[in-house]
mmCIF file of C-alpha atoms in Angstrom:
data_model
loop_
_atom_site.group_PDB
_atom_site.id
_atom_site.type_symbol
_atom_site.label_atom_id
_atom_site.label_comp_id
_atom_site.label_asym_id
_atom_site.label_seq_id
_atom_site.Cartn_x
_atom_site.Cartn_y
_atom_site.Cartn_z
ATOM 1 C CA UNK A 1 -18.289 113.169 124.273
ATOM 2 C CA UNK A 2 -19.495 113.597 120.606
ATOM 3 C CA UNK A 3 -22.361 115.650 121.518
ATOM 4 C CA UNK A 4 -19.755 117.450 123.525
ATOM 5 C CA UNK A 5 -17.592 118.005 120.755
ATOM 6 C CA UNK A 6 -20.424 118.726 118.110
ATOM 7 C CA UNK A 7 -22.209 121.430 120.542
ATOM 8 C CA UNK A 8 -18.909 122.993 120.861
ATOM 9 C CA UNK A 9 -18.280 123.079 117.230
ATOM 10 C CA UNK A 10 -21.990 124.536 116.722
ATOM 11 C CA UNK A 11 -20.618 127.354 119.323
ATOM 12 C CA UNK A 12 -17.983 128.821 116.886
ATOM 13 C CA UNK A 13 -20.485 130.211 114.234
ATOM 14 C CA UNK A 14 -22.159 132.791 116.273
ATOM 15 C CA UNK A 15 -18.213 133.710 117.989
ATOM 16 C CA UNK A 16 -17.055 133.866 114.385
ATOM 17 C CA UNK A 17 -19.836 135.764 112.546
ATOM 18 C CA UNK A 18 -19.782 138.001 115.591
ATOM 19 C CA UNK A 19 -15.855 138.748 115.697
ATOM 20 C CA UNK A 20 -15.463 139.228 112.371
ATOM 21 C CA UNK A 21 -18.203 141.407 112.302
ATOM 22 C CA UNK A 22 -16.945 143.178 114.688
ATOM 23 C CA UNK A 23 -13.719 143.501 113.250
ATOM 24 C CA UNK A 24 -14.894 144.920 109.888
ATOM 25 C CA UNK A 25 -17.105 147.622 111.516
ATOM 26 C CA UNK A 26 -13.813 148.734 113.214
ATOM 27 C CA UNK A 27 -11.899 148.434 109.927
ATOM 28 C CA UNK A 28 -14.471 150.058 108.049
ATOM 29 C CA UNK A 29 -14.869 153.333 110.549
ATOM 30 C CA UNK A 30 -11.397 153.973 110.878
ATOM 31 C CA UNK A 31 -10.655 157.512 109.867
ATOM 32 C CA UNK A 32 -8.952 158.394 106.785
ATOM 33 C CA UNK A 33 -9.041 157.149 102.915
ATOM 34 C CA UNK A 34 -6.892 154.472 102.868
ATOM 35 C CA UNK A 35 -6.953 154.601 99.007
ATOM 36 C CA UNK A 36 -5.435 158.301 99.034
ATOM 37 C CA UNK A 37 -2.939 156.931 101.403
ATOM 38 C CA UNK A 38 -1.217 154.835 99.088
ATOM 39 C CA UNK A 39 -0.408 158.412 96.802
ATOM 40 C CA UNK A 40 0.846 160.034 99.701
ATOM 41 C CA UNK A 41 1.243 163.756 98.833
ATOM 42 C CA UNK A 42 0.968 163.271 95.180
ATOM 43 C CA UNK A 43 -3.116 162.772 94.654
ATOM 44 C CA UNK A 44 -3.960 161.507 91.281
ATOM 45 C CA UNK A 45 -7.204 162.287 89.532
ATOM 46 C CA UNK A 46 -9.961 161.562 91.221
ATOM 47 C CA UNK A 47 -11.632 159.084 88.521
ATOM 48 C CA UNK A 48 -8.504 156.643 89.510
ATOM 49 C CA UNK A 49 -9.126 157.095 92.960
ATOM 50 C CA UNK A 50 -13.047 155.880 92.505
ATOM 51 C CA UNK A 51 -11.487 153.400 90.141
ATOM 52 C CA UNK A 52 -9.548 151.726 92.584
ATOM 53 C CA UNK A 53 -12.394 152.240 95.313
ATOM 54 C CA UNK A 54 -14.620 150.063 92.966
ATOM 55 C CA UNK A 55 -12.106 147.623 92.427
ATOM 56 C CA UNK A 56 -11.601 146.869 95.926
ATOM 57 C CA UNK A 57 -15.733 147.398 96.719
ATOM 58 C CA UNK A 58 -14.837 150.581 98.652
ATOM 59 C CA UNK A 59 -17.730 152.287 97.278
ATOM 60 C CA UNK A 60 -20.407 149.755 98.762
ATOM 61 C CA UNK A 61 -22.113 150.479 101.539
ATOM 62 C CA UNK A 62 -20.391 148.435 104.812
ATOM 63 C CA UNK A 63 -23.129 145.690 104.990
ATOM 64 C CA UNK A 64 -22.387 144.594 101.641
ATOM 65 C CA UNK A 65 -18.987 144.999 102.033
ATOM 66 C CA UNK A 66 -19.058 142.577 104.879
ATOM 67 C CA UNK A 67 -21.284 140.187 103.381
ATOM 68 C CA UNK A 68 -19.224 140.035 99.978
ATOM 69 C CA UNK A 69 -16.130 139.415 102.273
ATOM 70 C CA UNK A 70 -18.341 136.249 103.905
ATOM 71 C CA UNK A 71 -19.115 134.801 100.369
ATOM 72 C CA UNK A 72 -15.523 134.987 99.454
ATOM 73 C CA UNK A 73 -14.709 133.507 103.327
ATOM 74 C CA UNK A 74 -17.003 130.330 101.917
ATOM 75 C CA UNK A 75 -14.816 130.337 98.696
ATOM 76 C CA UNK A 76 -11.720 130.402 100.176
ATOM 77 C CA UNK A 77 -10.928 133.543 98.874
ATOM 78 C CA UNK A 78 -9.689 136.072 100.992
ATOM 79 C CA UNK A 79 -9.549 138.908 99.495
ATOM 80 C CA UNK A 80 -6.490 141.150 97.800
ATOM 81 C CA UNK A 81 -4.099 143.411 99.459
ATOM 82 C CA UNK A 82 -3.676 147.435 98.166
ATOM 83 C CA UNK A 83 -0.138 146.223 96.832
ATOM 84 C CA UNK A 84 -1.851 143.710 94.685
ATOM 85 C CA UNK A 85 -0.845 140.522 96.346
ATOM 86 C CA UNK A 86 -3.577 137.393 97.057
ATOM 87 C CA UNK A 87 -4.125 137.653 101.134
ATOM 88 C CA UNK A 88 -4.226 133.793 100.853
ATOM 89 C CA UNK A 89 -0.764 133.431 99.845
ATOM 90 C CA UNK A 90 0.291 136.704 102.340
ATOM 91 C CA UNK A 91 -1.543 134.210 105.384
ATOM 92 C CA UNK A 92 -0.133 131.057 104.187
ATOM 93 C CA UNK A 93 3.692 132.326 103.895
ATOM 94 C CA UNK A 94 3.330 134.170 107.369
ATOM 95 C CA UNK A 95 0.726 132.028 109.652
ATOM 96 C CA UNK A 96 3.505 128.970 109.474
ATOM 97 C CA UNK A 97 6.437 131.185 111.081
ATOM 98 C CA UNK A 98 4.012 132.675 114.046
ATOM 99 C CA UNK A 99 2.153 128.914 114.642
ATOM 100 C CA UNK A 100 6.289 127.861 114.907
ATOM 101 C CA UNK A 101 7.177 130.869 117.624
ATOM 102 C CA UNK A 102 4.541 130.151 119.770
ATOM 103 C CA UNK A 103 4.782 126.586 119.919
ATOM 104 C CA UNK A 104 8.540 126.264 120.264
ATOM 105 C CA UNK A 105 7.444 129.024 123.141
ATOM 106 C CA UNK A 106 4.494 127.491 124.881
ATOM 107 C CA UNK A 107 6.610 123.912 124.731
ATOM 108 C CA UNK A 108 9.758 125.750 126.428
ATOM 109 C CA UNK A 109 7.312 127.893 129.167
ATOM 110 C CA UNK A 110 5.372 124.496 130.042
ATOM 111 C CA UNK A 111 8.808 122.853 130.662
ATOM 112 C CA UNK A 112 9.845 125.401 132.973
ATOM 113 C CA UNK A 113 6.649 125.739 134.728
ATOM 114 C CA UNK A 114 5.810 121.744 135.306
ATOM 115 C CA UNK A 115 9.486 121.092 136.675
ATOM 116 C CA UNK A 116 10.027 124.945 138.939
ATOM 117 C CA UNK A 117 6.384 124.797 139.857
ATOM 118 C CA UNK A 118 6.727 120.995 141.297
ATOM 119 C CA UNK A 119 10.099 121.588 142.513
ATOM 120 C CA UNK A 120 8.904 124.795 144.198
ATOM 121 C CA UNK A 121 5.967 123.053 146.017
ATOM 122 C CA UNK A 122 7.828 119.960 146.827
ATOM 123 C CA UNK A 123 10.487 122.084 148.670
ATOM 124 C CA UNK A 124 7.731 124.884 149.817
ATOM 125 C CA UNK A 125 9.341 127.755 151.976
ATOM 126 C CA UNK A 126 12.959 126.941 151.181
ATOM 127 C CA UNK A 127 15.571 128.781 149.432
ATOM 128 C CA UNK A 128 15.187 127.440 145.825
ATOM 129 C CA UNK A 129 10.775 128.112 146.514
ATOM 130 C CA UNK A 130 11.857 132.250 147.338
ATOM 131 C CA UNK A 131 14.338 132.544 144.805
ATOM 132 C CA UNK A 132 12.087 131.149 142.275
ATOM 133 C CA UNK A 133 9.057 133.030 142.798
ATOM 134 C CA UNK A 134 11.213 136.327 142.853
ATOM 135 C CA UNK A 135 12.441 135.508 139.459
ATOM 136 C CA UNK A 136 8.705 134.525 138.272
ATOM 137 C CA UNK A 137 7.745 138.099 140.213
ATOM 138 C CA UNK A 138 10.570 139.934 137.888
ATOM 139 C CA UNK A 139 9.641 138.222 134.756
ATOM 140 C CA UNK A 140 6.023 139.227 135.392
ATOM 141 C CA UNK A 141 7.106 142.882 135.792
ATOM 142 C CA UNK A 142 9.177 143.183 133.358
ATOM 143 C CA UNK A 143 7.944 143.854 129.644
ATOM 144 C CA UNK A 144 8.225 141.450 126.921
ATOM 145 C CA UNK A 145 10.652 143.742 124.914
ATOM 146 C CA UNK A 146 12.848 145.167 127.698
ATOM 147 C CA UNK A 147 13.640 141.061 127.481
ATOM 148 C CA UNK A 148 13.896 140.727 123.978
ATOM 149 C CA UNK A 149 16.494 143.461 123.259
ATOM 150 C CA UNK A 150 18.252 142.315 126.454
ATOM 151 C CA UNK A 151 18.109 138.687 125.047
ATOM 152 C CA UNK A 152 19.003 140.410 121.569
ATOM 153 C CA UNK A 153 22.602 142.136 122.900
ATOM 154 C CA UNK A 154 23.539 139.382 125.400
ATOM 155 C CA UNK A 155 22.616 136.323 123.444
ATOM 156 C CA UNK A 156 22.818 137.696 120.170
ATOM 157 C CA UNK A 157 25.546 140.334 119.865
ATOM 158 C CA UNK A 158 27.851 139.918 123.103
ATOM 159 C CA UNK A 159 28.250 135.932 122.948
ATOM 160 C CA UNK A 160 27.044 135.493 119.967
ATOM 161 C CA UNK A 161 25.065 132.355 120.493
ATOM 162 C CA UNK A 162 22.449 133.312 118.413
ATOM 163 C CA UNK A 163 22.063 134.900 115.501
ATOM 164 C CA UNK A 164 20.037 138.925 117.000
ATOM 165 C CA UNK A 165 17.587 138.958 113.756
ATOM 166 C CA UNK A 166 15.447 136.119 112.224
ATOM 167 C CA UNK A 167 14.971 137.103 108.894
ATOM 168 C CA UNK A 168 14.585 134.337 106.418
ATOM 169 C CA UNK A 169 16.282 131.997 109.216
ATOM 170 C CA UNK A 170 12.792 131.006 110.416
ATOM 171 C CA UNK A 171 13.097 127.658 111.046
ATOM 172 C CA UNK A 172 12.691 125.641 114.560
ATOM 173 C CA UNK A 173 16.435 126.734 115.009
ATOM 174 C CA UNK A 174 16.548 130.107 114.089
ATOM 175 C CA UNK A 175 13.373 131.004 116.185
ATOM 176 C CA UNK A 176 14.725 129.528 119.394
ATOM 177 C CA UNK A 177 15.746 132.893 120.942
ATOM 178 C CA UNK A 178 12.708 135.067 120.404
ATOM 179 C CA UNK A 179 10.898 131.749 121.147
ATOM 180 C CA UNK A 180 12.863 131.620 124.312
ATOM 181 C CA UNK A 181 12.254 135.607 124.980
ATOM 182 C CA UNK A 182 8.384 135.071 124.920
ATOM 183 C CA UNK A 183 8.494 131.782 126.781
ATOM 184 C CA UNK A 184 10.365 133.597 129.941
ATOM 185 C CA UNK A 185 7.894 135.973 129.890
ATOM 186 C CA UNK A 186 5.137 134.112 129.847
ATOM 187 C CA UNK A 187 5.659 130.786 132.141
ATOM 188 C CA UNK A 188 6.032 132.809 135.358
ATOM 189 C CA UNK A 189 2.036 132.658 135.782
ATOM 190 C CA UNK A 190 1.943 129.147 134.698
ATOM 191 C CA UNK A 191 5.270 128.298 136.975
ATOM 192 C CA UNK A 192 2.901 129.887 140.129
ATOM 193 C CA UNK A 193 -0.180 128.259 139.183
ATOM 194 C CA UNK A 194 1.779 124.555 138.795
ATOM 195 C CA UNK A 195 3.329 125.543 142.212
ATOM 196 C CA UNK A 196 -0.168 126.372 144.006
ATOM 197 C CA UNK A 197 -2.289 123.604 142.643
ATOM 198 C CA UNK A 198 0.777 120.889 143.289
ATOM 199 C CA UNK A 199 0.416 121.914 146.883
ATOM 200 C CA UNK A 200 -3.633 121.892 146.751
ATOM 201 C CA UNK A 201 -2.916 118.132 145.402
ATOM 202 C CA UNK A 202 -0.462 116.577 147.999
ATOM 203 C CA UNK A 203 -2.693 117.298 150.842
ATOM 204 C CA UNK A 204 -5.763 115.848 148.767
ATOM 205 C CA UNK A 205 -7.034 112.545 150.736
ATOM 206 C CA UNK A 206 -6.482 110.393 147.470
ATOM 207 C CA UNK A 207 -2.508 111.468 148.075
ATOM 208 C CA UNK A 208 -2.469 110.062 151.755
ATOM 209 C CA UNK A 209 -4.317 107.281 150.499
ATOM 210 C CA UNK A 210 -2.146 105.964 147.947
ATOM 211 C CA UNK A 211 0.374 106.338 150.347
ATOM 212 C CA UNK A 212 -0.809 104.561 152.974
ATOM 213 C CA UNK A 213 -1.382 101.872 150.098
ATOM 214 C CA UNK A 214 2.434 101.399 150.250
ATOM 215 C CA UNK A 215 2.266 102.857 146.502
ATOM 216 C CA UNK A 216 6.311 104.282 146.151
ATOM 217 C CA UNK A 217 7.101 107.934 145.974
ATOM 218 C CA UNK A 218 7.703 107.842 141.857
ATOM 219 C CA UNK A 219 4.190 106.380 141.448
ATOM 220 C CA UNK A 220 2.376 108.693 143.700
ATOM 221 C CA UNK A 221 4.003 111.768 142.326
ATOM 222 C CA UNK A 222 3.378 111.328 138.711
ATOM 223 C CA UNK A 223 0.111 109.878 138.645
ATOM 224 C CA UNK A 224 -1.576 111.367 141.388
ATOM 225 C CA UNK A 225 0.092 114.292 142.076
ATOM 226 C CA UNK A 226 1.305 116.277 138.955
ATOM 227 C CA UNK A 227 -1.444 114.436 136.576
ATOM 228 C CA UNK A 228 -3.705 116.518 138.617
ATOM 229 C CA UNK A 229 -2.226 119.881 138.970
ATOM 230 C CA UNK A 230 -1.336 120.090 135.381
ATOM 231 C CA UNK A 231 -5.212 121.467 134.696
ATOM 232 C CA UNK A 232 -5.134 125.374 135.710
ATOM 233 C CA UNK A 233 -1.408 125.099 134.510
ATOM 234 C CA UNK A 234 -2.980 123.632 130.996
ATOM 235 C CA UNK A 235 -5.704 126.239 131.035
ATOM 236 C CA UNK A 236 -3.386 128.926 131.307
ATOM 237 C CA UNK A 237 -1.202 127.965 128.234
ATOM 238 C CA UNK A 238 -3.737 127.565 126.124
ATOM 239 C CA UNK A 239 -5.161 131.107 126.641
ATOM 240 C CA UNK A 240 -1.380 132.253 126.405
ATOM 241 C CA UNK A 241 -1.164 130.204 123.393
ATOM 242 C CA UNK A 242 -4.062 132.026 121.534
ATOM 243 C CA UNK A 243 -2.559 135.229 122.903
ATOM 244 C CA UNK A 244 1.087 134.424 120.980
ATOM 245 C CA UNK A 245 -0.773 133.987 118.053
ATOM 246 C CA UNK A 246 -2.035 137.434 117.706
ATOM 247 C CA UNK A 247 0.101 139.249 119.890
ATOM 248 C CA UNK A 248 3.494 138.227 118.968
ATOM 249 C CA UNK A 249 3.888 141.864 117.256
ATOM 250 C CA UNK A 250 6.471 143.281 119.743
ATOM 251 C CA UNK A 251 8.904 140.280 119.594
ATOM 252 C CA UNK A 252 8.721 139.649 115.989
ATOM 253 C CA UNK A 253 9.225 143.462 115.566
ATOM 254 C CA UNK A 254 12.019 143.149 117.715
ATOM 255 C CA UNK A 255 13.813 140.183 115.658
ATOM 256 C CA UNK A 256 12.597 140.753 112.418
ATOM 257 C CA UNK A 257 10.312 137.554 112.559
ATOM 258 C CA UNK A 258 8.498 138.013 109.225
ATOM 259 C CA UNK A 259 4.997 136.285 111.052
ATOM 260 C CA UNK A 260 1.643 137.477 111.527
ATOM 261 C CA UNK A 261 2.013 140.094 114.034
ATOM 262 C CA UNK A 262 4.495 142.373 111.259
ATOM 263 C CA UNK A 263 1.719 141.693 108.424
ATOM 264 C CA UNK A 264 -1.014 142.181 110.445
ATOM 265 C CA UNK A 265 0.602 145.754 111.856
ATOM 266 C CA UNK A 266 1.462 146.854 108.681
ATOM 267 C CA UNK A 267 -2.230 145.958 107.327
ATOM 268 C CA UNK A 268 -3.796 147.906 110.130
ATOM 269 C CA UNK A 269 -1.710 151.393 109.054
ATOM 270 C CA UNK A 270 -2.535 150.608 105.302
ATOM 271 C CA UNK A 271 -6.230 150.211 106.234
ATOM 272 C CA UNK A 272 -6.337 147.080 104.689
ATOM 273 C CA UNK A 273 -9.943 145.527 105.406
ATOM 274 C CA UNK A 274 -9.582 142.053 103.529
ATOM 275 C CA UNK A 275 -6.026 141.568 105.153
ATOM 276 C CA UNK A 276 -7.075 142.476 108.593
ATOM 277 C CA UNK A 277 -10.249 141.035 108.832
ATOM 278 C CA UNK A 278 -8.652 137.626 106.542
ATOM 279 C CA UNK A 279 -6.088 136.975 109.366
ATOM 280 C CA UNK A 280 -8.566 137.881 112.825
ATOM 281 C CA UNK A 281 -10.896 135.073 111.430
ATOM 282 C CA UNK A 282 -8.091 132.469 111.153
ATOM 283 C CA UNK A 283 -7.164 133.902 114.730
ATOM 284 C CA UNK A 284 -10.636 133.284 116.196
ATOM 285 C CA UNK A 285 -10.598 129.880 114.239
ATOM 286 C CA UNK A 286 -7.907 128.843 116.243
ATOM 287 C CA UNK A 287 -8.059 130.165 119.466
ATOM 288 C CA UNK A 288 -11.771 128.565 119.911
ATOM 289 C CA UNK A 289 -10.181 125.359 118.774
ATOM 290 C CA UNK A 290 -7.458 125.474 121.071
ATOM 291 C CA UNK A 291 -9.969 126.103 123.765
ATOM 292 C CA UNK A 292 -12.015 122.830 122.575
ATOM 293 C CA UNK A 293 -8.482 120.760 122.715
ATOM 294 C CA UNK A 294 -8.101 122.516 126.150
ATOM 295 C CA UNK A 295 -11.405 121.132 127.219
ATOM 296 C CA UNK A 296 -11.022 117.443 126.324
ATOM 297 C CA UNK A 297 -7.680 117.418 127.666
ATOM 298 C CA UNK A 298 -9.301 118.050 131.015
ATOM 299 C CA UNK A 299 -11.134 114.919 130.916
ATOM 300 C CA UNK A 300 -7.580 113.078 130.626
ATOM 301 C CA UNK A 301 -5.846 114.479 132.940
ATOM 302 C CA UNK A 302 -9.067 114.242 135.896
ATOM 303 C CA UNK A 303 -11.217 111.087 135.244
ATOM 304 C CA UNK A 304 -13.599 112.504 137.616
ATOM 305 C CA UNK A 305 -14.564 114.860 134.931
ATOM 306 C CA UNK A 306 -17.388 113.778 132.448
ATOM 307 C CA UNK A 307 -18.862 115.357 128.881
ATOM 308 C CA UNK A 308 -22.750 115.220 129.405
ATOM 309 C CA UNK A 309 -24.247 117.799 128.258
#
């Protein structure tokens, strides 16, 4: 397991050098000056305009760009926006109120998916099984912000359950209906998945045998049944989880979250190298993480599996 865990770990230098590599080269071969952006119409002189290039290294070439940005990576420093503000503090105000939206949203999809998915295959071909796959066949369809602004005038402005922008409000509380929004939208795969691998799992021999054991029906079903079908379920939320984390933009957008995904736009029209590629690395930090966590969990929930190489 430790091996396991240390190869792994090993595996995220060449994914991160690569994707932030990656990353800058886009960054840095994006049209325009994003320096004589900030003037708009009105260009000052042009020795401010190389001033300001200098100050930010815009006037190195784009290896040593990149490889100044790594140093400051190892320093902990990440850099300065074009408005003057430490990308740091921009990551550290805004990374808490995405990493809070997309777990209040993976908790609430995984919830609906373990108990429709089971219910679904426990009562295959019946009324409630149709009904809910046509929902999870809508949801699927449907995009993610034709069900935020209908969550946003129903929820928000017609009963007024909720409050229809986040704003400062970004606590557990505040979030739960964008949180909500993203978690309908993204459990329908999960729901299916739950529902076709708790059907795989009843007619598995170790089922029949733990019944003909004389084991009861709420031992068999928790243990041996939904302990094993919760694996392509788990694999799927934790790719959707890495997914909310960076692609959050529409939803937060449509709220007003102020998260990641705003920042993160609003860096990519400014040209903003050190904020773009500052907040991708954290991204790709996570996401391999989360697919580490994903791993070992499989080991739990199927003894069968083992870590040996």
């Amino acid at each position: 397991m430790l091996f396991y865990i240390l190869k792994r770990i090993l595996q995220v230098i060449p994914v991160f050098l690569g994707a932030t590599l990656l990353i800058y080269f886009m960054v840095f071969a994006m049209p325009g000056d994003p320096i004589a952006a900030l003037f708009g119409d009105k260009q000052p002189p042009q020795a401010l305009l190389d001033e300001i290039r200098e100050q930010y290294a815009l006037d190195q070439p784009f290896i040593i760009q990149y490889f100044n940005y790594l140093g400051g990576i190892f320093r902990l420093d990440f850099g300065t926006t074009f408005s003057g503000q430490d990308v740091g503090e921009v990551l550290a105000r805004t990374f808490p109120v995405t990493l809070r939206l997309a777990i209040e949203a993976i908790v609430l999809a995984a919830v609906l998916a373990v108990v429709i998915g089971s219910l679904s295959a426990f009562f295959k071909n019946s009324w409630f099984d149709h009904t809910m796959l046509v929902i999870a066949l809508i949801f699927i369809a449907v995009p993610v912000f034709v069900v935020g602004f209908f969550a946003q005038y129903v929820f928000g402005v017609v009963l007024g359950w909720a409050s229809p922008t986040v704003g400062e409000n970004n606590g557990w509380l505040g979030l739960l209906l964008p949180a909500s929004t993203l978690a309908v939208s993204v459990y329908a795969t999960s729901m299916r998945l739950m529902r076709s691998s708790t059907i795989e799992t009843i007619g598995q021999d170790w089922v029949r045998t733990a019944y003909g054991k004389g084991l009861p029906r709420r031992r068999v079903i928790p243990v041996h049944v939904l302990r094993n079908s919760f694996i392509p379920m788990v694999t799927d939320l934790g790719t959707t989880f890495g997914i909310l984390m960076v692609g959050a933009t529409v939803t937060e957008g449509i709220f007003n979250i102020p998260g990641v995904g705003n920042t993160l736009y609003q860096a990519i029209l400014k040209h903003e190298a050190p904020t773009i590629v500052s907040f991708v690395t954290v991204f790709v930090v996570v996401y391999v993480f989360i697919n580490l966590l994903i791993d070992l969990l499989y080991g739990l929930l199927d003894p069968r599996i083992r870590y040996v190489s």
